[in-house]
Amino acid sequence: MNAPETLSAAPLTPTPALRLTGEGAPVELWLLRLATGREGQRQAARAWLAAELSRRSGAAARWTETPKGPAMAPGSPWNSSFSYCGPYILCGLSCQGVPGVDLAAAGNGAGGGDGDIDVARLYCGPEVAARLAACAPAGRADAFARAWSALEARLKACRRGLEEYTPVRERHLAAARLTGQVRHEGLWASAALCPLVRGVQQDG
């Protein structure tokens, strides 16, 4: 008697990756779209990373999973970072340091009102809050998404969690330079880069 077959749903596959920056950029940005749960998106991101690194090196990619994402094997020239927003997955790759990427949708916060200014003052700092206050109300949600995405990318590049603004935090973030921001279909994709410090394990 044959063993019963195990039925499983076909794995979901994301739309083909859309390149948001040119190959060779300090942090290369790629955008995937997959309308599924976060765990499925994480699996899709790992599959994309494995295929992309294999394409570049001709060898199977190797990494260790960490709570913050994949930590590349010692000696790997590439480091990665990922961000998730709704059905979208932002993938960042760099061979020039430790990348951080973030994806933010305009209008997902307080709708461009005073709440965005208060949040920006608390986390982004007084200069960003002042710029938002000077924005026309119609453009404030978009400006907030851009500023928030930039902050998160810099925090990720420095491997720090979300922290309220303080001068001390800003000194820690000084090593992270914003390498680019791209607006695509109401989303702000941001990338930042920190120098690779010997002895500090990269994860994304």
PDB file of N, CA, C and O in Angstrom, residues 97-172:
ATOM      1  N   GLY A  97      29.999  48.396   2.709  1.00  0.00           N
ATOM      2  CA  GLY A  97      29.812  48.606   4.137  1.00  0.00           C
ATOM      3  C   GLY A  97      28.570  47.882   4.612  1.00  0.00           C
ATOM      4  O   GLY A  97      28.114  46.924   3.989  1.00  0.00           O
ATOM      5  N   VAL A  98      28.001  48.358   5.710  1.00  0.00           N
ATOM      6  CA  VAL A  98      26.793  47.766   6.290  1.00  0.00           C
ATOM      7  C   VAL A  98      25.594  48.617   5.888  1.00  0.00           C
ATOM      8  O   VAL A  98      25.493  49.771   6.295  1.00  0.00           O
ATOM      9  N   PRO A  99      24.686  48.062   5.093  1.00  0.00           N
ATOM     10  CA  PRO A  99      23.545  48.858   4.643  1.00  0.00           C
ATOM     11  C   PRO A  99      22.383  48.813   5.616  1.00  0.00           C
ATOM     12  O   PRO A  99      22.226  47.884   6.411  1.00  0.00           O
ATOM     13  N   GLY A 100      21.557  49.825   5.536  1.00  0.00           N
ATOM     14  CA  GLY A 100      20.260  49.834   6.194  1.00  0.00           C
ATOM     15  C   GLY A 100      19.259  50.376   5.199  1.00  0.00           C
ATOM     16  O   GLY A 100      19.536  51.374   4.528  1.00  0.00           O
ATOM     17  N   VAL A 101      18.124  49.717   5.056  1.00  0.00           N
ATOM     18  CA  VAL A 101      17.102  50.195   4.126  1.00  0.00           C
ATOM     19  C   VAL A 101      15.766  50.267   4.845  1.00  0.00           C
ATOM     20  O   VAL A 101      15.513  49.537   5.805  1.00  0.00           O
ATOM     21  N   ASP A 102      14.903  51.166   4.366  1.00  0.00           N
ATOM     22  CA  ASP A 102      13.574  51.268   4.945  1.00  0.00           C
ATOM     23  C   ASP A 102      12.585  51.734   3.892  1.00  0.00           C
ATOM     24  O   ASP A 102      12.930  52.490   2.978  1.00  0.00           O
ATOM     25  N   LEU A 103      11.359  51.269   4.056  1.00  0.00           N
ATOM     26  CA  LEU A 103      10.277  51.567   3.130  1.00  0.00           C
ATOM     27  C   LEU A 103       9.128  52.154   3.925  1.00  0.00           C
ATOM     28  O   LEU A 103       8.679  51.557   4.917  1.00  0.00           O
ATOM     29  N   ALA A 104       8.647  53.326   3.531  1.00  0.00           N
ATOM     30  CA  ALA A 104       7.547  53.980   4.237  1.00  0.00           C
ATOM     31  C   ALA A 104       6.518  54.475   3.228  1.00  0.00           C
ATOM     32  O   ALA A 104       6.875  54.974   2.160  1.00  0.00           O
ATOM     33  N   ALA A 105       5.257  54.346   3.586  1.00  0.00           N
ATOM     34  CA  ALA A 105       4.163  54.787   2.728  1.00  0.00           C
ATOM     35  C   ALA A 105       3.623  56.117   3.225  1.00  0.00           C
ATOM     36  O   ALA A 105       3.305  56.261   4.407  1.00  0.00           O
ATOM     37  N   ALA A 106       3.518  57.098   2.352  1.00  0.00           N
ATOM     38  CA  ALA A 106       2.953  58.388   2.723  1.00  0.00           C
ATOM     39  C   ALA A 106       1.487  58.208   3.080  1.00  0.00           C
ATOM     40  O   ALA A 106       0.761  57.456   2.445  1.00  0.00           O
ATOM     41  N   GLY A 107       1.069  58.894   4.145  1.00  0.00           N
ATOM     42  CA  GLY A 107      -0.327  58.834   4.525  1.00  0.00           C
ATOM     43  C   GLY A 107      -0.654  57.758   5.526  1.00  0.00           C
ATOM     44  O   GLY A 107      -1.799  57.662   5.968  1.00  0.00           O
ATOM     45  N   ASN A 108       0.340  56.933   5.925  1.00  0.00           N
ATOM     46  CA  ASN A 108       0.063  55.880   6.892  1.00  0.00           C
ATOM     47  C   ASN A 108       0.205  56.362   8.336  1.00  0.00           C
ATOM     48  O   ASN A 108      -0.046  55.614   9.263  1.00  0.00           O
ATOM     49  N   GLY A 109       0.645  57.593   8.503  1.00  0.00           N
ATOM     50  CA  GLY A 109       0.824  58.101   9.855  1.00  0.00           C
ATOM     51  C   GLY A 109      -0.406  58.866  10.315  1.00  0.00           C
ATOM     52  O   GLY A 109      -1.534  58.392  10.236  1.00  0.00           O
ATOM     53  N   ALA A 110      -0.197  60.102  10.774  1.00  0.00           N
ATOM     54  CA  ALA A 110      -1.306  60.879  11.331  1.00  0.00           C
ATOM     55  C   ALA A 110      -1.994  61.730  10.280  1.00  0.00           C
ATOM     56  O   ALA A 110      -2.682  62.677  10.603  1.00  0.00           O
ATOM     57  N   GLY A 111      -1.781  61.402   8.995  1.00  0.00           N
ATOM     58  CA  GLY A 111      -2.497  62.107   7.948  1.00  0.00           C
ATOM     59  C   GLY A 111      -1.935  63.463   7.609  1.00  0.00           C
ATOM     60  O   GLY A 111      -2.615  64.283   7.000  1.00  0.00           O
ATOM     61  N   GLY A 112      -0.715  63.723   7.987  1.00  0.00           N
ATOM     62  CA  GLY A 112      -0.099  64.981   7.606  1.00  0.00           C
ATOM     63  C   GLY A 112      -0.405  66.132   8.538  1.00  0.00           C
ATOM     64  O   GLY A 112      -0.114  67.276   8.233  1.00  0.00           O
ATOM     65  N   GLY A 113      -1.003  65.853   9.683  1.00  0.00           N
ATOM     66  CA  GLY A 113      -1.357  66.913  10.607  1.00  0.00           C
ATOM     67  C   GLY A 113      -0.273  67.181  11.636  1.00  0.00           C
ATOM     68  O   GLY A 113       0.888  66.812  11.480  1.00  0.00           O
ATOM     69  N   ASP A 114      -0.707  67.818  12.738  1.00  0.00           N
ATOM     70  CA  ASP A 114       0.238  68.156  13.791  1.00  0.00           C
ATOM     71  C   ASP A 114       0.836  66.913  14.445  1.00  0.00           C
ATOM     72  O   ASP A 114       1.932  66.969  15.006  1.00  0.00           O
ATOM     73  N   GLY A 115       0.114  65.781  14.383  1.00  0.00           N
ATOM     74  CA  GLY A 115       0.643  64.557  14.965  1.00  0.00           C
ATOM     75  C   GLY A 115       1.944  64.131  14.335  1.00  0.00           C
ATOM     76  O   GLY A 115       2.854  63.657  15.016  1.00  0.00           O
ATOM     77  N   ASP A 116       2.053  64.302  13.007  1.00  0.00           N
ATOM     78  CA  ASP A 116       3.303  63.969  12.332  1.00  0.00           C
ATOM     79  C   ASP A 116       4.439  64.850  12.840  1.00  0.00           C
ATOM     80  O   ASP A 116       5.572  64.390  12.997  1.00  0.00           O
ATOM     81  N   ILE A 117       4.153  66.117  13.068  1.00  0.00           N
ATOM     82  CA  ILE A 117       5.179  67.036  13.564  1.00  0.00           C
ATOM     83  C   ILE A 117       5.631  66.616  14.956  1.00  0.00           C
ATOM     84  O   ILE A 117       6.835  66.611  15.263  1.00  0.00           O
ATOM     85  N   ASP A 118       4.682  66.226  15.802  1.00  0.00           N
ATOM     86  CA  ASP A 118       5.026  65.787  17.157  1.00  0.00           C
ATOM     87  C   ASP A 118       5.884  64.526  17.131  1.00  0.00           C
ATOM     88  O   ASP A 118       6.865  64.413  17.873  1.00  0.00           O
ATOM     89  N   VAL A 119       5.516  63.561  16.264  1.00  0.00           N
ATOM     90  CA  VAL A 119       6.290  62.326  16.153  1.00  0.00           C
ATOM     91  C   VAL A 119       7.687  62.628  15.622  1.00  0.00           C
ATOM     92  O   VAL A 119       8.695  62.085  16.101  1.00  0.00           O
ATOM     93  N   ALA A 120       7.759  63.510  14.623  1.00  0.00           N
ATOM     94  CA  ALA A 120       9.062  63.876  14.068  1.00  0.00           C
ATOM     95  C   ALA A 120       9.935  64.549  15.108  1.00  0.00           C
ATOM     96  O   ALA A 120      11.142  64.284  15.190  1.00  0.00           O
ATOM     97  N   ARG A 121       9.353  65.404  15.929  1.00  0.00           N
ATOM     98  CA  ARG A 121      10.134  66.081  16.971  1.00  0.00           C
ATOM     99  C   ARG A 121      10.671  65.068  17.971  1.00  0.00           C
ATOM    100  O   ARG A 121      11.815  65.169  18.430  1.00  0.00           O
ATOM    101  N   LEU A 122       9.866  64.057  18.297  1.00  0.00           N
ATOM    102  CA  LEU A 122      10.258  63.066  19.287  1.00  0.00           C
ATOM    103  C   LEU A 122      11.354  62.143  18.771  1.00  0.00           C
ATOM    104  O   LEU A 122      12.285  61.805  19.509  1.00  0.00           O
ATOM    105  N   TYR A 123      11.263  61.739  17.500  1.00  0.00           N
ATOM    106  CA  TYR A 123      12.190  60.730  16.983  1.00  0.00           C
ATOM    107  C   TYR A 123      13.205  61.267  15.976  1.00  0.00           C
ATOM    108  O   TYR A 123      14.355  60.836  15.975  1.00  0.00           O
ATOM    109  N   CYS A 124      12.781  62.177  15.102  1.00  0.00           N
ATOM    110  CA  CYS A 124      13.678  62.661  14.045  1.00  0.00           C
ATOM    111  C   CYS A 124      14.498  63.874  14.477  1.00  0.00           C
ATOM    112  O   CYS A 124      15.558  64.133  13.916  1.00  0.00           O
ATOM    113  N   GLY A 125      13.960  64.649  15.419  1.00  0.00           N
ATOM    114  CA  GLY A 125      14.696  65.797  15.924  1.00  0.00           C
ATOM    115  C   GLY A 125      14.059  67.117  15.556  1.00  0.00           C
ATOM    116  O   GLY A 125      13.159  67.192  14.716  1.00  0.00           O
ATOM    117  N   PRO A 126      14.521  68.198  16.177  1.00  0.00           N
ATOM    118  CA  PRO A 126      13.885  69.510  15.992  1.00  0.00           C
ATOM    119  C   PRO A 126      14.010  70.059  14.571  1.00  0.00           C
ATOM    120  O   PRO A 126      13.105  70.744  14.093  1.00  0.00           O
ATOM    121  N   GLU A 127      15.117  69.771  13.882  1.00  0.00           N
ATOM    122  CA  GLU A 127      15.269  70.301  12.524  1.00  0.00           C
ATOM    123  C   GLU A 127      14.242  69.698  11.575  1.00  0.00           C
ATOM    124  O   GLU A 127      13.625  70.407  10.773  1.00  0.00           O
ATOM    125  N   VAL A 128      14.058  68.399  11.648  1.00  0.00           N
ATOM    126  CA  VAL A 128      13.060  67.741  10.790  1.00  0.00           C
ATOM    127  C   VAL A 128      11.662  68.223  11.149  1.00  0.00           C
ATOM    128  O   VAL A 128      10.832  68.492  10.265  1.00  0.00           O
ATOM    129  N   ALA A 129      11.376  68.354  12.445  1.00  0.00           N
ATOM    130  CA  ALA A 129      10.064  68.838  12.870  1.00  0.00           C
ATOM    131  C   ALA A 129       9.805  70.242  12.333  1.00  0.00           C
ATOM    132  O   ALA A 129       8.686  70.548  11.882  1.00  0.00           O
ATOM    133  N   ALA A 130      10.814  71.094  12.335  1.00  0.00           N
ATOM    134  CA  ALA A 130      10.650  72.448  11.817  1.00  0.00           C
ATOM    135  C   ALA A 130      10.384  72.433  10.316  1.00  0.00           C
ATOM    136  O   ALA A 130       9.566  73.217   9.811  1.00  0.00           O
ATOM    137  N   ARG A 131      11.065  71.552   9.587  1.00  0.00           N
ATOM    138  CA  ARG A 131      10.825  71.461   8.139  1.00  0.00           C
ATOM    139  C   ARG A 131       9.393  70.987   7.851  1.00  0.00           C
ATOM    140  O   ARG A 131       8.740  71.485   6.932  1.00  0.00           O
ATOM    141  N   LEU A 132       8.922  70.022   8.657  1.00  0.00           N
ATOM    142  CA  LEU A 132       7.550  69.556   8.465  1.00  0.00           C
ATOM    143  C   LEU A 132       6.544  70.661   8.766  1.00  0.00           C
ATOM    144  O   LEU A 132       5.544  70.812   8.068  1.00  0.00           O
ATOM    145  N   ALA A 133       6.795  71.411   9.823  1.00  0.00           N
ATOM    146  CA  ALA A 133       5.887  72.499  10.175  1.00  0.00           C
ATOM    147  C   ALA A 133       5.811  73.546   9.078  1.00  0.00           C
ATOM    148  O   ALA A 133       4.771  74.190   8.894  1.00  0.00           O
ATOM    149  N   ALA A 134       6.906  73.695   8.329  1.00  0.00           N
ATOM    150  CA  ALA A 134       6.933  74.683   7.246  1.00  0.00           C
ATOM    151  C   ALA A 134       6.288  74.160   5.961  1.00  0.00           C
ATOM    152  O   ALA A 134       6.061  74.936   5.024  1.00  0.00           O
ATOM    153  N   CYS A 135       5.998  72.846   5.909  1.00  0.00           N
ATOM    154  CA  CYS A 135       5.376  72.257   4.716  1.00  0.00           C
ATOM    155  C   CYS A 135       3.910  72.662   4.617  1.00  0.00           C
ATOM    156  O   CYS A 135       3.228  72.831   5.627  1.00  0.00           O
ATOM    157  N   ALA A 136       3.424  72.749   3.391  1.00  0.00           N
ATOM    158  CA  ALA A 136       1.986  72.892   3.192  1.00  0.00           C
ATOM    159  C   ALA A 136       1.306  71.625   3.704  1.00  0.00           C
ATOM    160  O   ALA A 136       1.836  70.524   3.542  1.00  0.00           O
ATOM    161  N   PRO A 137       0.141  71.750   4.334  1.00  0.00           N
ATOM    162  CA  PRO A 137      -0.532  70.566   4.892  1.00  0.00           C
ATOM    163  C   PRO A 137      -0.705  69.437   3.888  1.00  0.00           C
ATOM    164  O   PRO A 137      -0.583  68.268   4.248  1.00  0.00           O
ATOM    165  N   ALA A 138      -0.958  69.769   2.625  1.00  0.00           N
ATOM    166  CA  ALA A 138      -1.192  68.730   1.618  1.00  0.00           C
ATOM    167  C   ALA A 138       0.050  67.886   1.368  1.00  0.00           C
ATOM    168  O   ALA A 138      -0.054  66.731   0.943  1.00  0.00           O
ATOM    169  N   GLY A 139       1.235  68.441   1.606  1.00  0.00           N
ATOM    170  CA  GLY A 139       2.468  67.705   1.348  1.00  0.00           C
ATOM    171  C   GLY A 139       3.138  67.158   2.583  1.00  0.00           C
ATOM    172  O   GLY A 139       4.200  66.535   2.487  1.00  0.00           O
ATOM    173  N   ARG A 140       2.507  67.344   3.739  1.00  0.00           N
ATOM    174  CA  ARG A 140       3.179  66.997   4.991  1.00  0.00           C
ATOM    175  C   ARG A 140       3.303  65.491   5.192  1.00  0.00           C
ATOM    176  O   ARG A 140       4.339  65.001   5.662  1.00  0.00           O
ATOM    177  N   ALA A 141       2.275  64.721   4.823  1.00  0.00           N
ATOM    178  CA  ALA A 141       2.352  63.266   5.003  1.00  0.00           C
ATOM    179  C   ALA A 141       3.476  62.676   4.168  1.00  0.00           C
ATOM    180  O   ALA A 141       4.197  61.780   4.614  1.00  0.00           O
ATOM    181  N   ASP A 142       3.642  63.184   2.953  1.00  0.00           N
ATOM    182  CA  ASP A 142       4.712  62.689   2.094  1.00  0.00           C
ATOM    183  C   ASP A 142       6.078  63.055   2.665  1.00  0.00           C
ATOM    184  O   ASP A 142       6.995  62.226   2.683  1.00  0.00           O
ATOM    185  N   ALA A 143       6.210  64.290   3.155  1.00  0.00           N
ATOM    186  CA  ALA A 143       7.482  64.724   3.738  1.00  0.00           C
ATOM    187  C   ALA A 143       7.796  63.929   5.004  1.00  0.00           C
ATOM    188  O   ALA A 143       8.962  63.592   5.265  1.00  0.00           O
ATOM    189  N   PHE A 144       6.763  63.612   5.784  1.00  0.00           N
ATOM    190  CA  PHE A 144       6.987  62.813   6.993  1.00  0.00           C
ATOM    191  C   PHE A 144       7.468  61.412   6.626  1.00  0.00           C
ATOM    192  O   PHE A 144       8.399  60.886   7.246  1.00  0.00           O
ATOM    193  N   ALA A 145       6.833  60.784   5.630  1.00  0.00           N
ATOM    194  CA  ALA A 145       7.238  59.435   5.212  1.00  0.00           C
ATOM    195  C   ALA A 145       8.682  59.426   4.745  1.00  0.00           C
ATOM    196  O   ALA A 145       9.445  58.497   5.044  1.00  0.00           O
ATOM    197  N   ARG A 146       9.073  60.469   4.022  1.00  0.00           N
ATOM    198  CA  ARG A 146      10.455  60.544   3.536  1.00  0.00           C
ATOM    199  C   ARG A 146      11.435  60.668   4.701  1.00  0.00           C
ATOM    200  O   ARG A 146      12.468  59.976   4.744  1.00  0.00           O
ATOM    201  N   ALA A 147      11.114  61.534   5.664  1.00  0.00           N
ATOM    202  CA  ALA A 147      12.005  61.730   6.809  1.00  0.00           C
ATOM    203  C   ALA A 147      12.054  60.480   7.682  1.00  0.00           C
ATOM    204  O   ALA A 147      13.128  60.095   8.168  1.00  0.00           O
ATOM    205  N   TRP A 148      10.905  59.832   7.889  1.00  0.00           N
ATOM    206  CA  TRP A 148      10.865  58.639   8.722  1.00  0.00           C
ATOM    207  C   TRP A 148      11.664  57.503   8.083  1.00  0.00           C
ATOM    208  O   TRP A 148      12.414  56.795   8.760  1.00  0.00           O
ATOM    209  N   SER A 149      11.508  57.338   6.782  1.00  0.00           N
ATOM    210  CA  SER A 149      12.249  56.293   6.070  1.00  0.00           C
ATOM    211  C   SER A 149      13.752  56.530   6.175  1.00  0.00           C
ATOM    212  O   SER A 149      14.526  55.591   6.382  1.00  0.00           O
ATOM    213  N   ALA A 150      14.176  57.771   6.064  1.00  0.00           N
ATOM    214  CA  ALA A 150      15.602  58.087   6.180  1.00  0.00           C
ATOM    215  C   ALA A 150      16.128  57.761   7.577  1.00  0.00           C
ATOM    216  O   ALA A 150      17.221  57.196   7.733  1.00  0.00           O
ATOM    217  N   LEU A 151      15.348  58.111   8.608  1.00  0.00           N
ATOM    218  CA  LEU A 151      15.774  57.821   9.982  1.00  0.00           C
ATOM    219  C   LEU A 151      15.913  56.320  10.201  1.00  0.00           C
ATOM    220  O   LEU A 151      16.925  55.844  10.739  1.00  0.00           O
ATOM    221  N   GLU A 152      14.903  55.552   9.793  1.00  0.00           N
ATOM    222  CA  GLU A 152      14.937  54.103   9.999  1.00  0.00           C
ATOM    223  C   GLU A 152      16.106  53.469   9.244  1.00  0.00           C
ATOM    224  O   GLU A 152      16.752  52.547   9.753  1.00  0.00           O
ATOM    225  N   ALA A 153      16.388  53.941   8.047  1.00  0.00           N
ATOM    226  CA  ALA A 153      17.511  53.393   7.290  1.00  0.00           C
ATOM    227  C   ALA A 153      18.832  53.640   8.008  1.00  0.00           C
ATOM    228  O   ALA A 153      19.686  52.745   8.089  1.00  0.00           O
ATOM    229  N   ARG A 154      19.007  54.829   8.571  1.00  0.00           N
ATOM    230  CA  ARG A 154      20.237  55.138   9.292  1.00  0.00           C
ATOM    231  C   ARG A 154      20.352  54.300  10.567  1.00  0.00           C
ATOM    232  O   ARG A 154      21.436  53.817  10.907  1.00  0.00           O
ATOM    233  N   LEU A 155      19.243  54.131  11.271  1.00  0.00           N
ATOM    234  CA  LEU A 155      19.260  53.298  12.473  1.00  0.00           C
ATOM    235  C   LEU A 155      19.639  51.859  12.133  1.00  0.00           C
ATOM    236  O   LEU A 155      20.449  51.228  12.819  1.00  0.00           O
ATOM    237  N   LYS A 156      19.075  51.336  11.056  1.00  0.00           N
ATOM    238  CA  LYS A 156      19.375  49.954  10.665  1.00  0.00           C
ATOM    239  C   LYS A 156      20.825  49.800  10.235  1.00  0.00           C
ATOM    240  O   LYS A 156      21.460  48.781  10.519  1.00  0.00           O
ATOM    241  N   ALA A 157      21.354  50.796   9.530  1.00  0.00           N
ATOM    242  CA  ALA A 157      22.756  50.721   9.109  1.00  0.00           C
ATOM    243  C   ALA A 157      23.684  50.673  10.316  1.00  0.00           C
ATOM    244  O   ALA A 157      24.734  50.030  10.275  1.00  0.00           O
ATOM    245  N   CYS A 158      23.289  51.344  11.384  1.00  0.00           N
ATOM    246  CA  CYS A 158      24.082  51.337  12.617  1.00  0.00           C
ATOM    247  C   CYS A 158      23.694  50.188  13.540  1.00  0.00           C
ATOM    248  O   CYS A 158      24.255  50.058  14.632  1.00  0.00           O
ATOM    249  N   ARG A 159      22.738  49.349  13.096  1.00  0.00           N
ATOM    250  CA  ARG A 159      22.261  48.204  13.867  1.00  0.00           C
ATOM    251  C   ARG A 159      21.716  48.625  15.227  1.00  0.00           C
ATOM    252  O   ARG A 159      22.017  48.042  16.258  1.00  0.00           O
ATOM    253  N   ARG A 160      20.882  49.681  15.183  1.00  0.00           N
ATOM    254  CA  ARG A 160      20.237  50.179  16.388  1.00  0.00           C
ATOM    255  C   ARG A 160      18.725  50.092  16.200  1.00  0.00           C
ATOM    256  O   ARG A 160      18.213  50.226  15.092  1.00  0.00           O
ATOM    257  N   GLY A 161      18.020  49.886  17.291  1.00  0.00           N
ATOM    258  CA  GLY A 161      16.569  49.893  17.256  1.00  0.00           C
ATOM    259  C   GLY A 161      16.044  51.325  17.270  1.00  0.00           C
ATOM    260  O   GLY A 161      16.808  52.290  17.353  1.00  0.00           O
ATOM    261  N   LEU A 162      14.730  51.455  17.194  1.00  0.00           N
ATOM    262  CA  LEU A 162      14.116  52.771  17.212  1.00  0.00           C
ATOM    263  C   LEU A 162      14.348  53.436  18.555  1.00  0.00           C
ATOM    264  O   LEU A 162      14.055  52.854  19.609  1.00  0.00           O
ATOM    265  N   GLU A 163      14.879  54.643  18.527  1.00  0.00           N
ATOM    266  CA  GLU A 163      15.182  55.400  19.735  1.00  0.00           C
ATOM    267  C   GLU A 163      14.704  56.828  19.569  1.00  0.00           C
ATOM    268  O   GLU A 163      14.743  57.376  18.467  1.00  0.00           O
ATOM    269  N   GLU A 164      14.287  57.439  20.661  1.00  0.00           N
ATOM    270  CA  GLU A 164      13.932  58.850  20.615  1.00  0.00           C
ATOM    271  C   GLU A 164      15.181  59.690  20.340  1.00  0.00           C
ATOM    272  O   GLU A 164      16.301  59.300  20.651  1.00  0.00           O
ATOM    273  N   TYR A 165      14.942  60.847  19.754  1.00  0.00           N
ATOM    274  CA  TYR A 165      16.049  61.750  19.413  1.00  0.00           C
ATOM    275  C   TYR A 165      16.733  62.268  20.671  1.00  0.00           C
ATOM    276  O   TYR A 165      16.086  62.723  21.616  1.00  0.00           O
ATOM    277  N   THR A 166      18.040  62.190  20.687  1.00  0.00           N
ATOM    278  CA  THR A 166      18.888  62.869  21.663  1.00  0.00           C
ATOM    279  C   THR A 166      20.192  63.210  20.955  1.00  0.00           C
ATOM    280  O   THR A 166      20.551  62.554  19.963  1.00  0.00           O
ATOM    281  N   PRO A 167      20.917  64.197  21.414  1.00  0.00           N
ATOM    282  CA  PRO A 167      22.226  64.476  20.818  1.00  0.00           C
ATOM    283  C   PRO A 167      23.167  63.279  20.871  1.00  0.00           C
ATOM    284  O   PRO A 167      23.962  63.057  19.962  1.00  0.00           O
ATOM    285  N   VAL A 168      23.046  62.468  21.935  1.00  0.00           N
ATOM    286  CA  VAL A 168      23.891  61.273  22.042  1.00  0.00           C
ATOM    287  C   VAL A 168      23.555  60.291  20.928  1.00  0.00           C
ATOM    288  O   VAL A 168      24.448  59.731  20.277  1.00  0.00           O
ATOM    289  N   ARG A 169      22.252  60.075  20.688  1.00  0.00           N
ATOM    290  CA  ARG A 169      21.875  59.168  19.602  1.00  0.00           C
ATOM    291  C   ARG A 169      22.392  59.676  18.268  1.00  0.00           C
ATOM    292  O   ARG A 169      22.860  58.897  17.421  1.00  0.00           O
ATOM    293  N   GLU A 170      22.310  60.971  18.045  1.00  0.00           N
ATOM    294  CA  GLU A 170      22.774  61.531  16.773  1.00  0.00           C
ATOM    295  C   GLU A 170      24.268  61.320  16.580  1.00  0.00           C
ATOM    296  O   GLU A 170      24.727  61.109  15.463  1.00  0.00           O
ATOM    297  N   ARG A 171      25.018  61.362  17.664  1.00  0.00           N
ATOM    298  CA  ARG A 171      26.447  61.096  17.540  1.00  0.00           C
ATOM    299  C   ARG A 171      26.679  59.643  17.130  1.00  0.00           C
ATOM    300  O   ARG A 171      27.587  59.355  16.339  1.00  0.00           O
ATOM    301  N   HIS A 172      25.853  58.737  17.645  1.00  0.00           N
ATOM    302  CA  HIS A 172      25.966  57.332  17.246  1.00  0.00           C
ATOM    303  C   HIS A 172      25.608  57.151  15.772  1.00  0.00           C
ATOM    304  O   HIS A 172      26.184  56.314  15.078  1.00  0.00           O
TER     305      HIS A 172
END
